[in-house]
mmCIF file with all atom_site columns, C-alpha atoms in Angstrom:
data_model
loop_
_atom_site.group_PDB
_atom_site.id
_atom_site.type_symbol
_atom_site.label_atom_id
_atom_site.label_alt_id
_atom_site.label_comp_id
_atom_site.label_asym_id
_atom_site.label_entity_id
_atom_site.label_seq_id
_atom_site.pdbx_PDB_ins_code
_atom_site.Cartn_x
_atom_site.Cartn_y
_atom_site.Cartn_z
_atom_site.occupancy
_atom_site.B_iso_or_equiv
_atom_site.pdbx_formal_charge
_atom_site.auth_seq_id
_atom_site.auth_comp_id
_atom_site.auth_asym_id
_atom_site.auth_atom_id
_atom_site.pdbx_PDB_model_num
ATOM 1   C CA . MET A 1 1   ? 11.981  28.276  25.175  1.00 79.00 ? 1   MET A CA 1
ATOM 2   C CA . PRO A 1 2   ? 9.754   24.905  25.488  1.00 77.00 ? 2   PRO A CA 1
ATOM 3   C CA . PRO A 1 3   ? 9.570   22.562  22.942  1.00 81.00 ? 3   PRO A CA 1
ATOM 4   C CA . ARG A 1 4   ? 6.163   23.148  20.455  1.00 81.00 ? 4   ARG A CA 1
ATOM 5   C CA . GLU A 1 5   ? 3.629   20.902  21.127  1.00 85.00 ? 5   GLU A CA 1
ATOM 6   C CA . PRO A 1 6   ? 3.698   17.334  19.596  1.00 81.00 ? 6   PRO A CA 1
ATOM 7   C CA . ARG A 1 7   ? 0.347   18.180  17.213  1.00 81.00 ? 7   ARG A CA 1
ATOM 8   C CA . GLU A 1 8   ? 2.546   20.766  15.781  1.00 84.00 ? 8   GLU A CA 1
ATOM 9   C CA . HIS A 1 9   ? 4.718   18.529  13.927  1.00 89.00 ? 9   HIS A CA 1
ATOM 10  C CA . ILE A 1 10  ? 4.127   17.241  10.886  1.00 90.00 ? 10  ILE A CA 1
ATOM 11  C CA . GLY A 1 11  ? 5.915   13.408  11.692  1.00 90.00 ? 11  GLY A CA 1
ATOM 12  C CA . TYR A 1 12  ? 3.826   13.255  14.741  1.00 92.00 ? 12  TYR A CA 1
ATOM 13  C CA . LEU A 1 13  ? 0.586   13.912  12.714  1.00 92.00 ? 13  LEU A CA 1
ATOM 14  C CA . ILE A 1 14  ? 1.618   11.839  9.763   1.00 92.00 ? 14  ILE A CA 1
ATOM 15  C CA . TRP A 1 15  ? 2.843   8.704   12.443  1.00 93.00 ? 15  TRP A CA 1
ATOM 16  C CA . GLN A 1 16  ? -0.416  8.993   14.469  1.00 94.00 ? 16  GLN A CA 1
ATOM 17  C CA . LEU A 1 17  ? -2.907  8.912   11.507  1.00 94.00 ? 17  LEU A CA 1
ATOM 18  C CA . SER A 1 18  ? -0.654  6.009   9.790   1.00 93.00 ? 18  SER A CA 1
ATOM 19  C CA . GLN A 1 19  ? -1.265  4.061   13.051  1.00 95.00 ? 19  GLN A CA 1
ATOM 20  C CA . ALA A 1 20  ? -4.515  4.551   13.426  1.00 96.00 ? 20  ALA A CA 1
ATOM 21  C CA . TYR A 1 21  ? -5.516  3.965   9.597   1.00 95.00 ? 21  TYR A CA 1
ATOM 22  C CA . ALA A 1 22  ? -2.936  0.736   9.533   1.00 94.00 ? 22  ALA A CA 1
ATOM 23  C CA . ILE A 1 23  ? -5.705  -0.277  12.771  1.00 96.00 ? 23  ILE A CA 1
ATOM 24  C CA . ARG A 1 24  ? -8.721  -0.073  10.325  1.00 96.00 ? 24  ARG A CA 1
ATOM 25  C CA . ILE A 1 25  ? -6.844  -1.750  7.444   1.00 95.00 ? 25  ILE A CA 1
ATOM 26  C CA . GLU A 1 26  ? -5.562  -4.602  9.477   1.00 95.00 ? 26  GLU A CA 1
ATOM 27  C CA . GLN A 1 27  ? -9.278  -4.929  10.842  1.00 96.00 ? 27  GLN A CA 1
ATOM 28  C CA . ALA A 1 28  ? -10.332 -4.804  7.378   1.00 97.00 ? 28  ALA A CA 1
ATOM 29  C CA . MET A 1 29  ? -7.680  -7.434  5.743   1.00 97.00 ? 29  MET A CA 1
ATOM 30  C CA . ARG A 1 30  ? -7.870  -10.188 8.563   1.00 97.00 ? 30  ARG A CA 1
ATOM 31  C CA . PRO A 1 31  ? -11.038 -11.521 6.907   1.00 97.00 ? 31  PRO A CA 1
ATOM 32  C CA . LEU A 1 32  ? -9.351  -12.466 3.710   1.00 98.00 ? 32  LEU A CA 1
ATOM 33  C CA . ARG A 1 33  ? -6.214  -13.439 5.259   1.00 97.00 ? 33  ARG A CA 1
ATOM 34  C CA . LEU A 1 34  ? -4.174  -11.176 3.992   1.00 97.00 ? 34  LEU A CA 1
ATOM 35  C CA . THR A 1 35  ? -1.259  -8.895  5.258   1.00 95.00 ? 35  THR A CA 1
ATOM 36  C CA . GLN A 1 36  ? -0.646  -5.208  4.610   1.00 94.00 ? 36  GLN A CA 1
ATOM 37  C CA . ALA A 1 37  ? 2.305   -6.236  3.060   1.00 95.00 ? 37  ALA A CA 1
ATOM 38  C CA . GLN A 1 38  ? 0.111   -8.551  0.990   1.00 97.00 ? 38  GLN A CA 1
ATOM 39  C CA . PHE A 1 39  ? -2.410  -6.209  -0.057  1.00 96.00 ? 39  PHE A CA 1
ATOM 40  C CA . SER A 1 40  ? -0.428  -4.042  -1.304  1.00 95.00 ? 40  SER A CA 1
ATOM 41  C CA . ALA A 1 41  ? 1.316   -6.421  -3.093  1.00 96.00 ? 41  ALA A CA 1
ATOM 42  C CA . LEU A 1 42  ? -1.735  -7.689  -4.784  1.00 97.00 ? 42  LEU A CA 1
ATOM 43  C CA . MET A 1 43  ? -3.217  -4.283  -5.550  1.00 95.00 ? 43  MET A CA 1
ATOM 44  C CA . HIS A 1 44  ? 0.094   -2.856  -7.159  1.00 95.00 ? 44  HIS A CA 1
ATOM 45  C CA . LEU A 1 45  ? 0.662   -6.319  -8.724  1.00 97.00 ? 45  LEU A CA 1
ATOM 46  C CA . SER A 1 46  ? -3.484  -6.086  -10.361 1.00 95.00 ? 46  SER A CA 1
ATOM 47  C CA . THR A 1 47  ? -2.393  -2.533  -11.793 1.00 94.00 ? 47  THR A CA 1
ATOM 48  C CA . TYR A 1 48  ? 0.339   -2.120  -13.252 1.00 93.00 ? 48  TYR A CA 1
ATOM 49  C CA . GLY A 1 49  ? 0.906   -6.224  -13.990 1.00 93.00 ? 49  GLY A CA 1
ATOM 50  C CA . ALA A 1 50  ? 3.836   -8.238  -13.482 1.00 93.00 ? 50  ALA A CA 1
ATOM 51  C CA . MET A 1 51  ? 6.993   -7.077  -11.603 1.00 93.00 ? 51  MET A CA 1
ATOM 52  C CA . SER A 1 52  ? 10.004  -8.410  -9.620  1.00 92.00 ? 52  SER A CA 1
ATOM 53  C CA . SER A 1 53  ? 9.897   -8.824  -6.329  1.00 91.00 ? 53  SER A CA 1
ATOM 54  C CA . ALA A 1 54  ? 12.870  -5.666  -5.750  1.00 91.00 ? 54  ALA A CA 1
ATOM 55  C CA . GLU A 1 55  ? 10.436  -3.527  -7.640  1.00 92.00 ? 55  GLU A CA 1
ATOM 56  C CA . LEU A 1 56  ? 7.276   -4.989  -5.713  1.00 94.00 ? 56  LEU A CA 1
ATOM 57  C CA . ALA A 1 57  ? 8.963   -4.191  -2.625  1.00 94.00 ? 57  ALA A CA 1
ATOM 58  C CA . ARG A 1 58  ? 10.175  -0.822  -3.600  1.00 92.00 ? 58  ARG A CA 1
ATOM 59  C CA . ARG A 1 59  ? 6.949   0.274   -4.695  1.00 92.00 ? 59  ARG A CA 1
ATOM 60  C CA . CYS A 1 60  ? 4.919   -1.039  -1.618  1.00 92.00 ? 60  CYS A CA 1
ATOM 61  C CA . GLY A 1 61  ? 7.521   0.903   0.781   1.00 89.00 ? 61  GLY A CA 1
ATOM 62  C CA . VAL A 1 62  ? 8.739   -2.460  2.303   1.00 92.00 ? 62  VAL A CA 1
ATOM 63  C CA . THR A 1 63  ? 11.675  -4.228  2.478   1.00 93.00 ? 63  THR A CA 1
ATOM 64  C CA . PRO A 1 64  ? 12.786  -7.049  0.018   1.00 93.00 ? 64  PRO A CA 1
ATOM 65  C CA . GLN A 1 65  ? 12.549  -9.713  2.913   1.00 94.00 ? 65  GLN A CA 1
ATOM 66  C CA . SER A 1 66  ? 9.334   -8.253  4.058   1.00 94.00 ? 66  SER A CA 1
ATOM 67  C CA . MET A 1 67  ? 8.223   -8.669  0.572   1.00 95.00 ? 67  MET A CA 1
ATOM 68  C CA . GLY A 1 68  ? 9.532   -12.279 0.349   1.00 94.00 ? 68  GLY A CA 1
ATOM 69  C CA . THR A 1 69  ? 7.679   -13.588 3.118   1.00 95.00 ? 69  THR A CA 1
ATOM 70  C CA . ALA A 1 70  ? 4.253   -11.672 1.579   1.00 96.00 ? 70  ALA A CA 1
ATOM 71  C CA . VAL A 1 71  ? 4.849   -13.106 -1.380  1.00 96.00 ? 71  VAL A CA 1
ATOM 72  C CA . GLN A 1 72  ? 5.631   -16.409 -0.308  1.00 96.00 ? 72  GLN A CA 1
ATOM 73  C CA . GLY A 1 73  ? 2.505   -16.246 1.353   1.00 96.00 ? 73  GLY A CA 1
ATOM 74  C CA . LEU A 1 74  ? 0.318   -15.241 -1.564  1.00 97.00 ? 74  LEU A CA 1
ATOM 75  C CA . THR A 1 75  ? 2.302   -17.527 -3.618  1.00 97.00 ? 75  THR A CA 1
ATOM 76  C CA . GLU A 1 76  ? 1.156   -20.669 -1.342  1.00 97.00 ? 76  GLU A CA 1
ATOM 77  C CA . ARG A 1 77  ? -2.305  -19.447 -1.554  1.00 97.00 ? 77  ARG A CA 1
ATOM 78  C CA . GLY A 1 78  ? -2.410  -19.486 -5.647  1.00 97.00 ? 78  GLY A CA 1
ATOM 79  C CA . LEU A 1 79  ? -2.840  -15.483 -5.838  1.00 98.00 ? 79  LEU A CA 1
ATOM 80  C CA . VAL A 1 80  ? 0.360   -14.820 -7.020  1.00 97.00 ? 80  VAL A CA 1
ATOM 81  C CA . GLU A 1 81  ? 2.950   -16.689 -9.493  1.00 96.00 ? 81  GLU A CA 1
ATOM 82  C CA . ARG A 1 82  ? 6.371   -16.785 -10.380 1.00 93.00 ? 82  ARG A CA 1
ATOM 83  C CA . ARG A 1 83  ? 7.941   -16.938 -13.622 1.00 90.00 ? 83  ARG A CA 1
ATOM 84  C CA . ALA A 1 84  ? 10.989  -16.152 -15.666 1.00 84.00 ? 84  ALA A CA 1
ATOM 85  C CA . HIS A 1 85  ? 11.417  -13.298 -16.822 1.00 77.00 ? 85  HIS A CA 1
ATOM 86  C CA . PRO A 1 86  ? 11.080  -13.268 -20.854 1.00 78.00 ? 86  PRO A CA 1
ATOM 87  C CA . THR A 1 87  ? 14.205  -11.617 -21.690 1.00 78.00 ? 87  THR A CA 1
ATOM 88  C CA . HIS A 1 88  ? 16.417  -11.431 -18.399 1.00 75.00 ? 88  HIS A CA 1
ATOM 89  C CA . GLY A 1 89  ? 16.516  -14.937 -17.441 1.00 72.00 ? 89  GLY A CA 1
ATOM 90  C CA . ARG A 1 90  ? 17.915  -14.206 -14.163 1.00 81.00 ? 90  ARG A CA 1
ATOM 91  C CA . ILE A 1 91  ? 15.170  -11.939 -13.069 1.00 82.00 ? 91  ILE A CA 1
ATOM 92  C CA . ILE A 1 92  ? 11.753  -13.834 -11.681 1.00 88.00 ? 92  ILE A CA 1
ATOM 93  C CA . GLU A 1 93  ? 8.531   -12.075 -12.175 1.00 93.00 ? 93  GLU A CA 1
ATOM 94  C CA . ILE A 1 94  ? 5.723   -11.884 -9.799  1.00 96.00 ? 94  ILE A CA 1
ATOM 95  C CA . SER A 1 95  ? 1.917   -11.517 -11.401 1.00 96.00 ? 95  SER A CA 1
ATOM 96  C CA . ALA A 1 96  ? -1.083  -11.706 -9.835  1.00 97.00 ? 96  ALA A CA 1
ATOM 97  C CA . THR A 1 97  ? -3.465  -15.220 -11.074 1.00 97.00 ? 97  THR A CA 1
ATOM 98  C CA . PRO A 1 98  ? -7.238  -14.565 -11.284 1.00 97.00 ? 98  PRO A CA 1
ATOM 99  C CA . GLN A 1 99  ? -7.973  -15.195 -8.242  1.00 98.00 ? 99  GLN A CA 1
ATOM 100 C CA . GLY A 1 100 ? -5.152  -13.051 -6.699  1.00 97.00 ? 100 GLY A CA 1
ATOM 101 C CA . GLU A 1 101 ? -6.548  -10.316 -9.151  1.00 97.00 ? 101 GLU A CA 1
ATOM 102 C CA . GLU A 1 102 ? -10.412 -10.782 -7.753  1.00 97.00 ? 102 GLU A CA 1
ATOM 103 C CA . LEU A 1 103 ? -9.088  -10.812 -4.017  1.00 98.00 ? 103 LEU A CA 1
ATOM 104 C CA . ALA A 1 104 ? -7.778  -7.375  -4.888  1.00 97.00 ? 104 ALA A CA 1
ATOM 105 C CA . VAL A 1 105 ? -11.311 -6.536  -5.335  1.00 97.00 ? 105 VAL A CA 1
ATOM 106 C CA . ARG A 1 106 ? -12.465 -7.658  -2.489  1.00 97.00 ? 106 ARG A CA 1
ATOM 107 C CA . ALA A 1 107 ? -9.743  -6.074  -0.736  1.00 97.00 ? 107 ALA A CA 1
ATOM 108 C CA . GLU A 1 108 ? -10.419 -3.073  -1.791  1.00 96.00 ? 108 GLU A CA 1
ATOM 109 C CA . GLN A 1 109 ? -14.137 -2.839  -1.083  1.00 97.00 ? 109 GLN A CA 1
ATOM 110 C CA . ALA A 1 110 ? -13.360 -4.096  2.409   1.00 97.00 ? 110 ALA A CA 1
ATOM 111 C CA . ILE A 1 111 ? -10.932 -1.099  3.151   1.00 96.00 ? 111 ILE A CA 1
ATOM 112 C CA . ALA A 1 112 ? -13.329 1.430   1.384   1.00 97.00 ? 112 ALA A CA 1
ATOM 113 C CA . PRO A 1 113 ? -15.373 2.311   4.717   1.00 97.00 ? 113 PRO A CA 1
ATOM 114 C CA . ALA A 1 114 ? -11.890 2.950   6.209   1.00 96.00 ? 114 ALA A CA 1
ATOM 115 C CA . GLU A 1 115 ? -10.667 5.312   3.774   1.00 95.00 ? 115 GLU A CA 1
ATOM 116 C CA . GLU A 1 116 ? -14.668 7.200   3.805   1.00 96.00 ? 116 GLU A CA 1
ATOM 117 C CA . GLU A 1 117 ? -13.939 7.580   7.517   1.00 96.00 ? 117 GLU A CA 1
ATOM 118 C CA . ALA A 1 118 ? -10.172 9.001   7.188   1.00 95.00 ? 118 ALA A CA 1
ATOM 119 C CA . LEU A 1 119 ? -11.943 11.376  4.611   1.00 96.00 ? 119 LEU A CA 1
ATOM 120 C CA . SER A 1 120 ? -15.685 12.457  6.450   1.00 96.00 ? 120 SER A CA 1
ATOM 121 C CA . PRO A 1 121 ? -14.575 15.772  7.732   1.00 96.00 ? 121 PRO A CA 1
ATOM 122 C CA . PHE A 1 122 ? -13.793 16.821  4.137   1.00 96.00 ? 122 PHE A CA 1
ATOM 123 C CA . GLY A 1 123 ? -16.281 17.743  1.208   1.00 96.00 ? 123 GLY A CA 1
ATOM 124 C CA . ALA A 1 124 ? -15.482 16.591  -2.477  1.00 92.00 ? 124 ALA A CA 1
ATOM 125 C CA . GLN A 1 125 ? -12.782 18.892  -3.671  1.00 94.00 ? 125 GLN A CA 1
ATOM 126 C CA . GLU A 1 126 ? -11.025 19.032  -0.266  1.00 97.00 ? 126 GLU A CA 1
ATOM 127 C CA . ARG A 1 127 ? -10.573 15.066  -0.598  1.00 96.00 ? 127 ARG A CA 1
ATOM 128 C CA . ALA A 1 128 ? -9.241  15.125  -3.818  1.00 94.00 ? 128 ALA A CA 1
ATOM 129 C CA . ARG A 1 129 ? -6.686  18.033  -2.284  1.00 96.00 ? 129 ARG A CA 1
ATOM 130 C CA . VAL A 1 130 ? -6.086  15.805  0.378   1.00 95.00 ? 130 VAL A CA 1
ATOM 131 C CA . ARG A 1 131 ? -5.381  12.919  -1.838  1.00 93.00 ? 131 ARG A CA 1
ATOM 132 C CA . ALA A 1 132 ? -3.064  15.100  -4.131  1.00 93.00 ? 132 ALA A CA 1
ATOM 133 C CA . ASP A 1 133 ? -0.989  16.427  -1.184  1.00 94.00 ? 133 ASP A CA 1
ATOM 134 C CA . LEU A 1 134 ? -0.216  13.303  0.438   1.00 92.00 ? 134 LEU A CA 1
ATOM 135 C CA . GLN A 1 135 ? 1.230   12.001  -3.402  1.00 91.00 ? 135 GLN A CA 1
ATOM 136 C CA . ARG A 1 136 ? 3.165   15.148  -3.355  1.00 93.00 ? 136 ARG A CA 1
ATOM 137 C CA . MET A 1 137 ? 5.023   14.345  0.258   1.00 92.00 ? 137 MET A CA 1
ATOM 138 C CA . LEU A 1 138 ? 5.032   10.797  -0.993  1.00 90.00 ? 138 LEU A CA 1
ATOM 139 C CA . ALA A 1 139 ? 6.485   11.348  -4.195  1.00 91.00 ? 139 ALA A CA 1
ATOM 140 C CA . THR A 1 140 ? 9.254   13.806  -2.224  1.00 92.00 ? 140 THR A CA 1
ATOM 141 C CA . LEU A 1 141 ? 9.979   11.118  0.315   1.00 90.00 ? 141 LEU A CA 1
ATOM 142 C CA . ASN A 1 142 ? 9.837   7.752   -1.390  1.00 86.00 ? 142 ASN A CA 1
ATOM 143 C CA . PRO A 1 143 ? 9.312   8.629   -4.926  1.00 86.00 ? 143 PRO A CA 1
ATOM 144 C CA . HIS A 1 144 ? 9.454   4.730   -5.812  1.00 83.00 ? 144 HIS A CA 1
ATOM 145 C CA . THR A 1 145 ? 5.724   4.136   -4.248  1.00 82.00 ? 145 THR A CA 1
ATOM 146 C CA . LEU A 1 146 ? 4.073   6.322   -6.686  1.00 75.00 ? 146 LEU A CA 1
ATOM 147 C CA . PRO A 1 147 ? 5.288   5.102   -10.263 1.00 68.00 ? 147 PRO A CA 1
ATOM 148 C CA . SER A 1 148 ? 4.694   7.596   -13.026 1.00 61.00 ? 148 SER A CA 1
ATOM 149 C CA . GLY A 1 149 ? 3.470   6.875   -16.218 1.00 49.00 ? 149 GLY A CA 1
ATOM 150 C CA . ASP A 1 150 ? 3.055   2.784   -16.090 1.00 43.00 ? 150 ASP A CA 1
#
């Protein structure tokens, strides 16, 4: 029996979709001088508030090393700041500065056309279903990226 066509494998489809979407996000972030990891970090910090670098890495789905590099770049630009945790002195929390929160809003606006393009084949109810299905898959494969009850 011959192997199935690549398009019949969910992994192949997800990978191809991810690659195509990542190119669009990278292009949208370039004028803002943000990497995808930095964009994700700003979005999480602006939405959920201060957190450790390790927690931020888990939520963004990147390695701690990659997050360290992303945070360093954001810190140098004054978009995030690091402070000792109020009750756990050994933990350093990262939070978005007002400039970082402003840039997060601009970045979200910058990616809106890419999201619209990706969802253009679907009607309103289908779009909600696509989001829900993708969130369910992600919650199964990497539950840390979708915090619950924050």
